[in-house]
Amino acid sequence: MSKVATFERGIHPKYNKELSSGKSITPAKLPQRVVIPLSQHIGAPAKCEVKIGDEVKKGQVIGTPAGFVSSPVHSSISGKVIAIADFPTAVGRLVPSVVIESDGKDEAVAFKENPNYMNLGADEIKAAIKDAGIVGMGGAAFPTNVKLSPPKEKPIDTVILNGAECEPYLTADHRLMAERPKDVVEGLKIIMKSLGVNKGYIGIEENKPDAIAAIKSAASGESSIEVHTLEIKYPQGAEKMLIKAIKNREVPSKGLPMDVGVVVQNIGTAIAIYEAVRYGKPLIERVVTVTGRGIKEPRNMMVRVGTLLSDVIEQCGGLVEGAVKVISGGPMMGFAQWTLDVPVTKGTSGILVLSEEEYVSSEEYFACIRCGRCVDVCPMGLNPSMLSILIEKGHYEEAKDYNLYDCFECGSCAYVCPAKRPMVQFMRLAKSQVKP
Amino acid sequence: MPKQVRHDTKRKIEMATDVKTHPLIVSVSPHVRDEESIAKIMWTVNFALLPAFIMSVYYFGPRAVYVTGLCILTAVLSEHLFQKGLNRKITSTDGSAFLTGLLLGMNLPPAVPFYIPIAGSLVAVVITKMLFGGLGYNIFNPALVGRAFLLISWPKLMTIWSTPTAQFLAMDARTTATPLGILKEEGAVKLMEVFGDKASLYSQLLMGNRAGSLGETSAIALLIGAAILIYKRYITWHIPFSFLGTVAVAAWIFGGRGGLFTGDPVIHLLSGGLMLGAFFMATDYVTCPTIKKGQIIFGIGCGAITMLIRLKGGFPEGVMFAILLMNCFAPLIDRGVSPKMFGAVKKKEEKK
């Protein structure tokens, strides 16, 4: 029954999840001020619907979608708009954002409840998801309603919930599955309904036995839902790897999961979908794992969107002496921060603070010795060694012949490289220089 | 390392919270790395050669220490001085120059005069490696080019084989022929005569009690080292096994004097520099193909050329030239094969 599924190649980094995996999700303090970027998703930034001085309530729309691939943005607290300007975000860009100062009351607008949510039609479900501003919460932040509206020529027969959480350190999805398994399963059922699919899977890595048990018991009555135990391996949670592991289907090169009839959703997203469809609650808060040996008290916290990293870190006891790096996201694909005055967004799964002893210098690297370790681990079956050599010499066009654009920058090659080459940097550089 | 951390984060940023200033390091992902490094790999390979080195000392006495030591010293020193002279990053402690010296030493006859190890190491490190751009850029295995240079420049000195009797005054050691030399000149029957019988021949070859280059004679010691490397996954079976397999098959088919399929593969496998070459030289990362499929082609090529030279060439031994010739093809092989790409199976018409 519990077969351990996986994909070819990949790596086994130290997971370090024990720092926070046993910590229940606790609500963060109501922030005094939030900075809410109008673009927290892939696609067109939302159109600002408020002015400086406006009073807003929790859950009120402050940005409306500007296009098909776009998403609305809501206020996460009640208070007054005090600024609308470009602010830095965790991915390093300046993004037009709305700054709201709390009035301390945390008053919410009325949400439209739907006790009989399973009777809703597909379009109603998708409308509710869109109105709630739900985007993929695993990091990429692609608008969920778009993902749930595949073109007609791409029939979908399978939905997979991604409970792999293969990024080291992160435990947000783990805690959600362990603490709210029913909501996860309900979310999955809603997604399946919206797509007219009758086969749903939840894939969970073996290192979360409590989550597997909880989800299995929550899904025990559902004949259409299967729980799969996955091998502990990075990047097991990458969409293509997850589909390969569970359905043994390979998404074609340059293709999308829908090309093989699959839609993958994140665990947090599933719960947000449940809350949006059942309670009409917009996506204004999310679970963030605050962890690493550079933070005094690692925690899993329910944090309002727009809360500054510095606020969150302070609530976890602050940084330890010798904390050297703050990362938004996990250690494999997350973004190092230069300032802590950036907000938590819908896609922020973790705040990782590395201490001096966890830090690995990446400033000095050597020539490729062509040991082939990167070839042996690349989940996409590329030749990173050759790519890096070509890119280093500026042969970007030739890099395309080695399938540069199939690289999704998981960092496995860089992780194993004994010459400590900045592989991900090379790939990004080349991608910025040539078109696909 | 902490010092470096401080150094590269001069830019301090202010934290909104507890009025503490924290320097933060910003770099591209991934933010965690495996502990493997070039130096760790190189020193492990050096360590894996220790059993064979010990056996070389056992059979050839202080000469082994003297010749190998001279090679290592010259290799490391010349890399260091070259990099210092050209104001390059000094990498002479990463174990790679040490390994080149060690391998060259193990590939030399015991009785060579002092200038042989020095000249060989200089050619290996300075010409073959540094002038091509240093570690990672060299086309040929440095130690083997060093040896090839010596063999061509001093053919006489490079083919004086001492008897393995732990001689302490090595210059006075008696000389003899290598098993492959006897095999080539007088055939397998004579070879067995020299060693007594077949069983004794095999066991002496396995232990290394025979004439030959310093570190190549003890197959068992080399296999122990190879086992360490395979266990640590520093090398895989692909090159050595395809190399040895090709040699064995070719020896069996073409190696006998009595016609096809009468050859003795065991003698060929355990003689000459095959074990040392297959496990420690052909597997050199820089000069072999990166892709596993290509490594098998590479190994077969090495085996075929080795046997061609052993059976039909002017030299009794062909491992060195086989690997050097296949080194030329490694980049080409790497371009000709590719790993199995994810999602490549269903390359369909649609492209959105």
CSV table of C-alpha atoms in Angstrom, one decimal, chain A residues 58-61 73-75 109-111 128-129 131-134 272 275-276 279-285 346:
chain,number,residue,atom,x,y,z
A,58,LYS,CA,-9.5,43.3,6.4
A,59,GLY,CA,-10.3,41.4,3.3
A,60,GLN,CA,-11.2,44.5,1.3
A,61,VAL,CA,-10.0,44.6,-2.3
A,73,VAL,CA,-5.0,41.9,-3.9
A,74,HIS,CA,-6.8,42.4,-0.6
A,75,SER,CA,-5.9,44.3,2.6
A,109,VAL,CA,-15.5,43.0,5.5
A,110,ALA,CA,-18.4,40.5,5.3
A,111,PHE,CA,-17.3,37.3,3.6
A,128,ALA,CA,-14.6,32.3,-5.9
A,129,ILE,CA,-11.0,31.3,-6.2
A,131,ASP,CA,-12.0,36.8,-6.2
A,132,ALA,CA,-10.1,35.5,-3.3
A,133,GLY,CA,-6.8,36.3,-5.0
A,134,ILE,CA,-5.5,32.8,-4.7
A,272,ALA,CA,-6.8,28.6,0.8
A,275,GLU,CA,-11.4,28.7,2.9
A,276,ALA,CA,-12.2,30.9,-0.2
A,279,TYR,CA,-16.1,30.9,3.8
A,280,GLY,CA,-15.5,33.4,1.1
A,281,LYS,CA,-12.2,34.3,2.8
A,282,PRO,CA,-9.6,36.0,0.5
A,283,LEU,CA,-5.9,35.1,0.6
A,284,ILE,CA,-4.6,37.5,3.2
A,285,GLU,CA,-2.5,35.3,5.4
A,346,LYS,CA,1.4,35.0,-0.9
